[in-house]
mmCIF file of C-alpha atoms in Angstrom:
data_model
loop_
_atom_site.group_PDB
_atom_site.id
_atom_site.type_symbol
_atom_site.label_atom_id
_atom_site.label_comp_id
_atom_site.label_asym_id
_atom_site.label_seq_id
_atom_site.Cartn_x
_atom_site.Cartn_y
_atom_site.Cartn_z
ATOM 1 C CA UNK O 254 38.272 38.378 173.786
ATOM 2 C CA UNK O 255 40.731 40.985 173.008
ATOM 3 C CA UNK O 256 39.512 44.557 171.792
ATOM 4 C CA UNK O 257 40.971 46.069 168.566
ATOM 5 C CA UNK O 258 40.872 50.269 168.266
ATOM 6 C CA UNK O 259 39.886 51.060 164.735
ATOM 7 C CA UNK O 260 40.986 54.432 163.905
ATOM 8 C CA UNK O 261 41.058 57.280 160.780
ATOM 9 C CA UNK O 262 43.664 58.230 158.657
ATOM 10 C CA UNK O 263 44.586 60.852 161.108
ATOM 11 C CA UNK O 264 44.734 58.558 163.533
ATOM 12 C CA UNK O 265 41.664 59.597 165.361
ATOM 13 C CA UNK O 266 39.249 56.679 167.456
ATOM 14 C CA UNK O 267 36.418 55.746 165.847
ATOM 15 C CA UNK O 268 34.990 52.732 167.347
ATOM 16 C CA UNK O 269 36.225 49.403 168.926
ATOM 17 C CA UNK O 270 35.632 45.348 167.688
ATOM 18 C CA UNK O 271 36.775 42.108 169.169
ATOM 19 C CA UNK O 272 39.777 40.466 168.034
ATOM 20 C CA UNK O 273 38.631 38.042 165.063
ATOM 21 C CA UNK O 274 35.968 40.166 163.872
ATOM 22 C CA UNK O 275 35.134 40.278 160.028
ATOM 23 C CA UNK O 276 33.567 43.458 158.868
ATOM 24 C CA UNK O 277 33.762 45.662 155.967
ATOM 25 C CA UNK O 278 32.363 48.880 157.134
ATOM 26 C CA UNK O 279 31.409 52.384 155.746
ATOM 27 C CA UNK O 280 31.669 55.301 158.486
ATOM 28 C CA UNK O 281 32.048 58.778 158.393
ATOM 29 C CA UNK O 282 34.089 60.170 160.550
ATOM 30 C CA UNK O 283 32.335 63.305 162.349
ATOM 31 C CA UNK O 284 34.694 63.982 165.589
ATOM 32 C CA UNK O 285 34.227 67.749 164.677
ATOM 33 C CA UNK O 286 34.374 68.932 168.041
ATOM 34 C CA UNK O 287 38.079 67.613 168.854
ATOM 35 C CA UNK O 288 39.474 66.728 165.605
ATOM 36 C CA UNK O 289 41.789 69.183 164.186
ATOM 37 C CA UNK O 290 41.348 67.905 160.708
ATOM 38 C CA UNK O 291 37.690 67.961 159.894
ATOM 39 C CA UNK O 292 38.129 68.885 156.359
ATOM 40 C CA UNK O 293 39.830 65.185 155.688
ATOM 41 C CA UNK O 294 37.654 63.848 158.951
ATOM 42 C CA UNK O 295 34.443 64.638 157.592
ATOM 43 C CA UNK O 296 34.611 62.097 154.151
ATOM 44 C CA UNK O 297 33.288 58.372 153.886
ATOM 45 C CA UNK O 298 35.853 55.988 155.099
ATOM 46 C CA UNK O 299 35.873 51.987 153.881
ATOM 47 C CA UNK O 300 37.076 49.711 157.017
ATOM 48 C CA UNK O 301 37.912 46.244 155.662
ATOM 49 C CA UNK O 302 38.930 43.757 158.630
ATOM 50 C CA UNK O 303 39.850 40.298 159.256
ATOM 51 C CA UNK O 304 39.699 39.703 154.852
ATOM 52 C CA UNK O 305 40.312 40.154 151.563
ATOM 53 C CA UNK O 306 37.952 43.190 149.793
ATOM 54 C CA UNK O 307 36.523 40.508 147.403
ATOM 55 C CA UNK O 308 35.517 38.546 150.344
ATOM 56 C CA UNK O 309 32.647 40.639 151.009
ATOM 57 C CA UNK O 310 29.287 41.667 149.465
ATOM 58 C CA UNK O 311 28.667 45.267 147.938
ATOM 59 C CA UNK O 312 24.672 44.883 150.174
ATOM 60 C CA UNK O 313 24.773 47.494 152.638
ATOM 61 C CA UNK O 314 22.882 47.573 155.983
ATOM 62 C CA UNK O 315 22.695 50.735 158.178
ATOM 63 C CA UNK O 316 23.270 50.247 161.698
ATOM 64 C CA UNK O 317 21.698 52.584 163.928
ATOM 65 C CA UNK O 318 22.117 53.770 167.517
ATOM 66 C CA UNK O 319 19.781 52.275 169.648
ATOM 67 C CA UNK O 320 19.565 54.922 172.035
ATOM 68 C CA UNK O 321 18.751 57.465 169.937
ATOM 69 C CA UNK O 322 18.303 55.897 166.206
ATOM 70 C CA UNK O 323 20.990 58.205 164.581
ATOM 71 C CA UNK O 324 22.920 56.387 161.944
ATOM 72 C CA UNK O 325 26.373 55.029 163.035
ATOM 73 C CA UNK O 326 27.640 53.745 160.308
ATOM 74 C CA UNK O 327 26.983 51.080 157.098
ATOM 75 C CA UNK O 328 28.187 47.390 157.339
ATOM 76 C CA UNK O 329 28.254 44.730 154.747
ATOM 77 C CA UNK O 330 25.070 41.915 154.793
ATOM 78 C CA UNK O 331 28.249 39.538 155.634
ATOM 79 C CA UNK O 332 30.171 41.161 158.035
ATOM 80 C CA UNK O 333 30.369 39.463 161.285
ATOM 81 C CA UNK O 334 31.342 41.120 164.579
ATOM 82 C CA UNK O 335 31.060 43.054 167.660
ATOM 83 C CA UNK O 336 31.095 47.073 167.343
ATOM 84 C CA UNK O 337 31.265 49.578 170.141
ATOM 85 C CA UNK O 338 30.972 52.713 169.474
ATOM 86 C CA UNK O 339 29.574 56.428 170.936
ATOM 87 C CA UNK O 340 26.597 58.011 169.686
ATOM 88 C CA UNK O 341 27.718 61.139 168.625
ATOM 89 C CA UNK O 342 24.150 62.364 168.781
ATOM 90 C CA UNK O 343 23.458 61.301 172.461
ATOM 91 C CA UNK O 344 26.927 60.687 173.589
ATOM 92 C CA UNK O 345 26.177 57.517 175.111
ATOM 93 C CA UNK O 346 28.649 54.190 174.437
ATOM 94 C CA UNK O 347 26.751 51.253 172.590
ATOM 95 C CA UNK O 348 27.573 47.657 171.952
ATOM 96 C CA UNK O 349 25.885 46.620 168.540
ATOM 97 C CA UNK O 350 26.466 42.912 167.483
ATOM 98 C CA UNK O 351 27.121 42.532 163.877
ATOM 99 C CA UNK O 352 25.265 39.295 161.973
ATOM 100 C CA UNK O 353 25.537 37.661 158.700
ATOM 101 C CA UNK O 354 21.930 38.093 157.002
ATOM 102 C CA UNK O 355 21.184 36.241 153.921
ATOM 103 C CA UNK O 356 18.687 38.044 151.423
#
């Protein structure tokens, strides 16, 4: 499995997926201690990856470090994936898998 860098629209890191994944995701980006553009950094981005926007549910599920509990970011009910991503609370790296839930 082949990792895929997701970045901002600055072109700052923001987490890591596997190759293949299919998310739709809702993160803010809060690098405030090294990026240089917080004011644009600092808004809610929309990831869509692997399909079409339409594709996807508007259901939300938080996601949550499991370290710490600080919210990482939103992904759709059917997004399916791996995420890893640092806490910026705790600083640690974690590997969250993403699941399909039905309601």
């Amino acid at each position: 499995m082949r990792n895929v860098q997701i970045k901002c629209n600055r072109e700052r890191r923001l987490f890591d997926t596997v190759d293949g994944s299919r998310l739709k995701i809702l993160i803010k980006c809060s690098n405030t201690k090294a990026c240089p553009y917080k004011s644009d950094c600092l808004r809610t981005t929309e990831i869509i990856l692997g399909a079409d926007k339409e594709a996807f549910d508007e259901f939300y599920k938080p996601i949550n470090c499991p370290y710490c509990g600080k919210r990482l970011l939103d992904v759709t009910t059917d997004s399916v994936g791996i995420i890893t991503i640092k806490c910026e609370m705790c600083g640690k790296v974690a590997t969250i898998p993403v699941i399909a839930e039905q309601f």
